[in-house]
Short mmCIF file of C-alpha atoms in Angstrom, two decimals:
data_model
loop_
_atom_site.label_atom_id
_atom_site.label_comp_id
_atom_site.label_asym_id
_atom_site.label_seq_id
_atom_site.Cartn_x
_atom_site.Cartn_y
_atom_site.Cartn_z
CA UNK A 25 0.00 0.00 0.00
CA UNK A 26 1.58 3.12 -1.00
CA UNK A 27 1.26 6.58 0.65
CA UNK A 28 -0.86 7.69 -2.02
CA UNK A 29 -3.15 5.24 -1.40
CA UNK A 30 -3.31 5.79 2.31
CA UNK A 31 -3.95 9.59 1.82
CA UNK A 32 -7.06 8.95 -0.71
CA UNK A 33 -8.41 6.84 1.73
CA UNK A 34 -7.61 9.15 4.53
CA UNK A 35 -9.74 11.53 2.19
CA UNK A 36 -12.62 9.53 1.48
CA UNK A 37 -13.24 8.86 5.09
CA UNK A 38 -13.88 12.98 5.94
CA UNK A 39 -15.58 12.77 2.39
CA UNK A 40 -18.13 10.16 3.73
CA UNK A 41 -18.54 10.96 6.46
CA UNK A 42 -19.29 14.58 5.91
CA UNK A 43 -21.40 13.21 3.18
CA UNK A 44 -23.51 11.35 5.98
CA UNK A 45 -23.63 14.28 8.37
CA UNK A 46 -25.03 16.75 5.74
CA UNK A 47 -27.54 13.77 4.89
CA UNK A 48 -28.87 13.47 8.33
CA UNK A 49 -29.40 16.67 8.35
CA UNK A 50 -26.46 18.53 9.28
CA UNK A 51 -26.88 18.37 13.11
CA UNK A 52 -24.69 20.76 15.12
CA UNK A 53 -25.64 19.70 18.36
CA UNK A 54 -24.12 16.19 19.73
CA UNK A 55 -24.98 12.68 18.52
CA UNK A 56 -28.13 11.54 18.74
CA UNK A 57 -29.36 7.59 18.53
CA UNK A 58 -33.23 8.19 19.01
CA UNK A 59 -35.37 11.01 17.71
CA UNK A 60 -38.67 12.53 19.13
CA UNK A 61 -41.63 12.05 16.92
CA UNK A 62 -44.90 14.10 17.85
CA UNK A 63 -48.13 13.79 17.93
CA UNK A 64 -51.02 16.12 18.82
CA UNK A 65 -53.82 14.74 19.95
CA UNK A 66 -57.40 16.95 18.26
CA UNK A 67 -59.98 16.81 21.37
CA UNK A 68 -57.07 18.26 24.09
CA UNK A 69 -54.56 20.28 21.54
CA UNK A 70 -51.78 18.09 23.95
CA UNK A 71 -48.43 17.17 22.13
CA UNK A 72 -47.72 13.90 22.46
CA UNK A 73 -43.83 12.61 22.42
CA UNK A 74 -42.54 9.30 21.90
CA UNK A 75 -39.19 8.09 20.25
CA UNK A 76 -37.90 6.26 17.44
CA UNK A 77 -34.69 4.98 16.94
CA UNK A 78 -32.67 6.68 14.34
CA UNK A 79 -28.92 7.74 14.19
CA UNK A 80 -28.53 11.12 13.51
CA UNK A 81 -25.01 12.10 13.41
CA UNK A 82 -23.34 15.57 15.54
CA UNK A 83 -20.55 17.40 15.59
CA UNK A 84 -18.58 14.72 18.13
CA UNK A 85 -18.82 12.49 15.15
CA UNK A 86 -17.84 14.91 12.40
CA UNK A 87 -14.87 15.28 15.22
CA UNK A 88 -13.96 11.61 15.59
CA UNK A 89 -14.02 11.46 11.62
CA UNK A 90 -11.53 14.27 11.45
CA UNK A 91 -9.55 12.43 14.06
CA UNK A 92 -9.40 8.96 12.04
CA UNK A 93 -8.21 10.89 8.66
CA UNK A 94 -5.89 13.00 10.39
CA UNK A 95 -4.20 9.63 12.18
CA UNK A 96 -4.68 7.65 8.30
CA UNK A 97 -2.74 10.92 6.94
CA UNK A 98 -0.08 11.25 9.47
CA UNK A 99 0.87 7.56 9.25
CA UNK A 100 1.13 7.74 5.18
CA UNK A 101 4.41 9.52 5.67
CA UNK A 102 5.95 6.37 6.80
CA UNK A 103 4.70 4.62 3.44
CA UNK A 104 6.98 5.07 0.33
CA UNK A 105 5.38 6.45 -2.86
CA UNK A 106 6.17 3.98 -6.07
CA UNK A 107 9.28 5.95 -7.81
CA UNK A 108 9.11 5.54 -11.11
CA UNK A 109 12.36 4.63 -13.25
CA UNK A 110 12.83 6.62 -16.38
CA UNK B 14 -96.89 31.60 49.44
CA UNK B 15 -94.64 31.85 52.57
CA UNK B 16 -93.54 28.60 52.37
CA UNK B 17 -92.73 28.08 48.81
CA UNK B 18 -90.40 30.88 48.37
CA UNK B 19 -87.61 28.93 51.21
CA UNK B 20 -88.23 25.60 49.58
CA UNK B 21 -88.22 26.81 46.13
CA UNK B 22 -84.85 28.57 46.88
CA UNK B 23 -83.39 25.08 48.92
CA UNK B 24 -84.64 22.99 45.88
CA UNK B 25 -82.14 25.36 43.57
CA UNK B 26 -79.02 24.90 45.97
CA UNK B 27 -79.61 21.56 46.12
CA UNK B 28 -79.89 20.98 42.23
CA UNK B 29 -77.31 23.45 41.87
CA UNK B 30 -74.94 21.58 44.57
CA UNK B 31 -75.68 18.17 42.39
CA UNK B 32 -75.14 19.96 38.90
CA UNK B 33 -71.75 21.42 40.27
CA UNK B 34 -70.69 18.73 42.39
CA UNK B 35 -66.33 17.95 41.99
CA UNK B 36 -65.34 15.54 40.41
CA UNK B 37 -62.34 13.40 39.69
CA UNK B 38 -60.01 12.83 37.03
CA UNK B 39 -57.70 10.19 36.28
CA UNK B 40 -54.10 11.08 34.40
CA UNK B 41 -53.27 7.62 33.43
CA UNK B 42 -53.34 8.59 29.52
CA UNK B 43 -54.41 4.72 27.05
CA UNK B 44 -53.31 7.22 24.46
CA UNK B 45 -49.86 8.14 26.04
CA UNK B 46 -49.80 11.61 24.94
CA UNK B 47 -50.09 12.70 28.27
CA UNK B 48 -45.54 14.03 29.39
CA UNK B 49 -43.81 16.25 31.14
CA UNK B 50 -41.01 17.91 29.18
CA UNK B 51 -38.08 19.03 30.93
CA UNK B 52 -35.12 20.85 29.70
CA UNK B 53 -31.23 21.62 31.05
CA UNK B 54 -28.90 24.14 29.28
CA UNK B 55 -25.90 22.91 28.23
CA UNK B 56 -22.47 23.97 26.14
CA UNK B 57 -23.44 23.29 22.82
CA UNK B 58 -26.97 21.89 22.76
CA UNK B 59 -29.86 22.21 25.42
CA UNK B 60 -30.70 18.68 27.18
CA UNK B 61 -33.88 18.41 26.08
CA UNK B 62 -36.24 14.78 27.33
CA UNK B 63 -39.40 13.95 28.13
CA UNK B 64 -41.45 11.69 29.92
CA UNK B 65 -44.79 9.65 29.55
CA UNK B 66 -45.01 7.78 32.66
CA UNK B 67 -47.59 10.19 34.11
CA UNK B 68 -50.61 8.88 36.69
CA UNK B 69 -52.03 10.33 39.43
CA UNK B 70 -56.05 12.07 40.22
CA UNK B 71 -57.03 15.41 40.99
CA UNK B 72 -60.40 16.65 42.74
CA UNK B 73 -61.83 19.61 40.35
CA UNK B 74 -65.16 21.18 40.88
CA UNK B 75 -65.98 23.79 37.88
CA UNK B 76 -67.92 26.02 40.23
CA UNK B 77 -65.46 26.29 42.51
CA UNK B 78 -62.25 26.11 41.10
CA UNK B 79 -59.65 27.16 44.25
CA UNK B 80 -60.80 24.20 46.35
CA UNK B 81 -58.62 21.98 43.61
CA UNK B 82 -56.46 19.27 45.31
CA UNK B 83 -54.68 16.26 43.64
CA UNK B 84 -51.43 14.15 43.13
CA UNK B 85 -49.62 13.78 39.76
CA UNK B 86 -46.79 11.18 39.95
CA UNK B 87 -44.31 10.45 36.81
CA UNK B 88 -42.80 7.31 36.99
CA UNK B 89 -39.14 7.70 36.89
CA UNK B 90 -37.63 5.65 34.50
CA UNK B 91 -40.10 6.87 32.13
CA UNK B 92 -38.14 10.12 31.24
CA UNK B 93 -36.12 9.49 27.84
CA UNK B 94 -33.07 11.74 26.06
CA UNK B 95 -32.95 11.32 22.28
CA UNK B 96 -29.03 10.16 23.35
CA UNK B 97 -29.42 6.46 25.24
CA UNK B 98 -26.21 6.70 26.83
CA UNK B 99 -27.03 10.34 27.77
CA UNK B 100 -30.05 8.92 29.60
CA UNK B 101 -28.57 5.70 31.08
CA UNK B 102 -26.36 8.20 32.80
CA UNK B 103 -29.30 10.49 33.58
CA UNK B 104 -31.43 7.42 35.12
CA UNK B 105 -28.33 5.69 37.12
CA UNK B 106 -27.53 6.07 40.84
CA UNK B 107 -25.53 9.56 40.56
CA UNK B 108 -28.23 11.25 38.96
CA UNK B 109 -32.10 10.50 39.34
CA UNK B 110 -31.53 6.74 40.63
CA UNK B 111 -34.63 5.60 39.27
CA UNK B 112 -34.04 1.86 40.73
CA UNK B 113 -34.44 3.28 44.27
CA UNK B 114 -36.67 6.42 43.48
CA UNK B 115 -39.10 5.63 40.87
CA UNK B 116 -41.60 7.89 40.85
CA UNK B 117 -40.90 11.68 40.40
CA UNK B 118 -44.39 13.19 41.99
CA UNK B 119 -46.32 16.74 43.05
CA UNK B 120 -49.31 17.32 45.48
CA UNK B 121 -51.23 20.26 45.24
CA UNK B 122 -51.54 21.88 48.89
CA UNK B 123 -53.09 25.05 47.91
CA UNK B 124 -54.55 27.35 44.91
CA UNK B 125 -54.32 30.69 44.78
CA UNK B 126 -54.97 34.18 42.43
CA UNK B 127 -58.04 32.09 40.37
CA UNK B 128 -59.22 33.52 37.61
CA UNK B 129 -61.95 31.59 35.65
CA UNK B 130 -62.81 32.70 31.94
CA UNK B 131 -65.01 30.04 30.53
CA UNK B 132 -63.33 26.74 30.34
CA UNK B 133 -60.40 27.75 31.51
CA UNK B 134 -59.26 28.58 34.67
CA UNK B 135 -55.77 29.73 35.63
CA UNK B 136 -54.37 29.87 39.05
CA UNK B 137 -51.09 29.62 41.25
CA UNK B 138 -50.43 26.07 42.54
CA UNK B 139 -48.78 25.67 45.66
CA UNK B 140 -47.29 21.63 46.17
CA UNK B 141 -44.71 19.84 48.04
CA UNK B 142 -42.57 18.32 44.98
CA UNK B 143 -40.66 15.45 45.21
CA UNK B 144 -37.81 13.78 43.55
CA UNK B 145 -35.03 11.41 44.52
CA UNK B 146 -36.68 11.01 47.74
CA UNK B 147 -36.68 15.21 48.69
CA UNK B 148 -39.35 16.99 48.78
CA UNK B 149 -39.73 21.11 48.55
CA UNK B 150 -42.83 22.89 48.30
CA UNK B 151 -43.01 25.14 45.42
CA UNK B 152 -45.27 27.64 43.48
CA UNK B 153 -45.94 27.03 39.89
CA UNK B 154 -48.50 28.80 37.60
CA UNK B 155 -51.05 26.46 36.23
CA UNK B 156 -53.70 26.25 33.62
CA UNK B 157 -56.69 24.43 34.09
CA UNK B 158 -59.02 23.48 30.76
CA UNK B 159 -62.33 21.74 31.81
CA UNK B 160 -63.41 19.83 28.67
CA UNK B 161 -67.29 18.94 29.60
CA UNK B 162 -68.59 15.75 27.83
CA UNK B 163 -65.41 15.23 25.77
CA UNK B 164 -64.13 12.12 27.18
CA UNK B 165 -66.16 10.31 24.50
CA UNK B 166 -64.33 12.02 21.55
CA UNK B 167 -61.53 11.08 23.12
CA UNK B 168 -61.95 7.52 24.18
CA UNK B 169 -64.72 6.12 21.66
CA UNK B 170 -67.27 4.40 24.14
CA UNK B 171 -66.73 5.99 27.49
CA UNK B 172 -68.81 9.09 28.46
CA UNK B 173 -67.43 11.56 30.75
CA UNK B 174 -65.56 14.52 31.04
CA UNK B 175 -61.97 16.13 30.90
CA UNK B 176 -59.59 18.15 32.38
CA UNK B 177 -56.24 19.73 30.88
CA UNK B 178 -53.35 20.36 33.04
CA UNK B 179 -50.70 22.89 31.52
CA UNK B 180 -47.98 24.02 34.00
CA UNK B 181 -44.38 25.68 33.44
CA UNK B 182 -42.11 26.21 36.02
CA UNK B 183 -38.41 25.28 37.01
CA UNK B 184 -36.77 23.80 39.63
CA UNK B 185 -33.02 23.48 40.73
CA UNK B 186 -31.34 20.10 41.10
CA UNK B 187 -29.35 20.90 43.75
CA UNK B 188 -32.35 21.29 46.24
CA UNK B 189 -33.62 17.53 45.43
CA UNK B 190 -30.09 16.34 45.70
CA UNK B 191 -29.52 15.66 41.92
CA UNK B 192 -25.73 15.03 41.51
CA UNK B 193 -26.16 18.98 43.62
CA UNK B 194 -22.65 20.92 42.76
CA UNK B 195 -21.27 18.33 40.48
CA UNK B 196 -20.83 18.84 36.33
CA UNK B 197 -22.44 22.70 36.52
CA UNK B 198 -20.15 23.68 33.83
CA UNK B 199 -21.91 20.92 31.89
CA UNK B 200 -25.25 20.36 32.91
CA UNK B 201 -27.28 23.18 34.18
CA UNK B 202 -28.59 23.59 37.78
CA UNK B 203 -31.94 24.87 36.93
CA UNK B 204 -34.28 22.35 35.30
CA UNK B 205 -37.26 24.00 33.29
CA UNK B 206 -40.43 21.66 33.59
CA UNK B 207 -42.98 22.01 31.43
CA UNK B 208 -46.57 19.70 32.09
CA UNK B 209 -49.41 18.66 29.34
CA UNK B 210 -51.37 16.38 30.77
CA UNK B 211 -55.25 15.45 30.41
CA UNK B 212 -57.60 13.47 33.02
CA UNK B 213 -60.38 12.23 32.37
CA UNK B 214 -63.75 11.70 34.83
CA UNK B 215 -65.94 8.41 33.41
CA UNK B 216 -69.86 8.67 34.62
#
C-alpha cells in the first residue's frame, strides 16, 4: 500500500462521512441515537412525544471522523510512494 | 306563598350543589400523549427529554375552582433523552436513581390568584414536589381546561368529562439532591419543567 493510497483513503473517510452528516441533516448539536416524533392529539390540543430509533449524526462524530483521517494521513508519511524509473 | 319561596330557593341549591358537584379525574393517559417535558442548558446543545409515565387524580369542581387538590406522579424511569447513553447516565444512581426512586411526583396543597374565563381557569399552585426522595414545596402557575362531555371524543365508548393540566415552572437540582454541585459547567442547575397532561372523569 503506497502513501498515495493511504492519503485517498484518509480523504474519502472525511468525504463520507461529511457526506452522511449533511444527509442526516447537518446536526450541530451532539450525537443523537433516538429522535422525538410528535403527535397532537385533536380533542385536548396536547403534544404527544414518543421516540424512534434513528442515528442522527453531531458534531462529536464529524470530530472523531476528522480524528481517524488526520491519524490515516499522518501515518502515510511512513509509506513510500512507487518511484518511477525513467 | 310563605312557604314556597324557602323551599323553592333550597330545591335550587340543592340541584345546583348536584349539577356542580367535583369531580375526579384520572391522568393515566391509554393514548400516552399525556408528558412532562423538561429541559437543562448545556455547552453546545440544550438537554432536552421527556417523559410519559404520568398517573395520578385530581379533585376539580368547575364552580369552585380554588378548592382543587390532587397528586400527579411520573414514573421515573419513564423520562427518555434522544441520546441512550445520555439517559442511562441520567437514570443511574448519581443522577435521578430511578431503581431506588421511581416515581418523580407533586401534590397540590393550595390554589391561589383564580381567575376563571369560561373553560379555563388559571391559578397559582402551591405543592410539596418530590424527587429522589426530597421533597420542597413550590409555586408554579397552572392552567386548568375543563373539557365537559369530551371524554367520548376522546376515548370512543366511554362518556365523561376532561380536564387539561398545563404548568411551566423550574426547579433546581441541587435542592432535590440531583448530583447537587457536580458537572455545573456541563449540565445546568436549573431544570425548566414544562406539564401537558389530560384526566379524564368516566360517569
Amino acid at each position: 500500500m503506497t502513501a498515495k493510497t493511504i492519503r485517498l483513503i484518509a480523504l474519502m473517510l472525511l468525504a463520507v462521512a461529511l457526506w452522511f452528516w449533511f444527509a442526516r441533516g447537518a446536526n450541530r448539536g451532539w450525537t443523537k441515537d433516538r429522535q422525538p416524533r410528535q403527535s397532537t392529539d385533536p380533542v385536548t390540543g396536547l403534544v404527544g412525544v414518543s421516540y424512534e430509533n434513528r442515528f442522527v449524526p453531531g458534531v462529536d462524530f464529524l470530530g472523531a471522523a476528522c480524528l481517524a483521517s488526520s491519524f490515516l494521513f499522518g501515518i502515510s508519511f511512513m509509506f513510500r510512494n512507487k518511484q518511477i524509473s525513467t | 306563598m310563605k312557604t314556597t319561596l324557602p323551599l323553592t330557593i333550597a330545591v335550587v341549591c340543592l340541584g345546583g350543589a348536584v349539577l356542580a358537584a367535583p369531580e375526579t379525574f384520572d391522568f393515566k393517559d391509554p393514548k400516552g400523549i399525556n408528558n412532562a417535558g423538561f429541559k437543562l442548558d448545556a455547552p453546545l446543545e440544550a438537554i432536552n427529554g421527556s417523559a410519559s409515565g404520568v398517573s395520578g387524580t385530581v379533585t376539580f369542581d368547575p364552580a369552585d375552582p380554588a378548592s382543587t387538590k390532587g397528586k400527579i406522579v411520573v414514573a421515573s424511569n419513564s423520562l427518555q433523552l434522544p441520546n441512550q447513553m445520555q439517559m442511562h447516565h441520567m437514570q443511574g444512581e448519581k443522577w435521578l436513581d430511578v431503581a431506588k426512586f421511581p416515581e418523580i411526583t407533586f401534590e397540590s396543597l393550595s390554589f391561589k390568584n383564580v381567575h376563571t374565563d369560561g373553560d379555563s381557569t388559571t391559578a397559582d399552585v402551591t405543592g410539596l414536589f418530590s424527587v429522589k426522595g426530597n421533597s420542597k414545596e413550590i409555586t408554579a402557575p397552572v392552567k386548568l381546561t375543563y373539557l365537559k362531555d369530551k371524554l367520548g371524543q376522546r376515548l370512543p365508548g366511554k362518556n365523561g368529562d376532561l380536564l387539561v393540566i398545563r404548568s411551566n415552572f423550574s426547579i433546581k437540582r441541587s435542592d432535590f439532591g440531583i448530583n447537587p454541585g457536580q458537572f455545573e459547567d456541563k449540565v445546568s442547575e436549573t431544570i425548566e419543567i414544562n406539564l401537558s397532561i389530560a384526566g379524564a372523569s368516566a360517569r
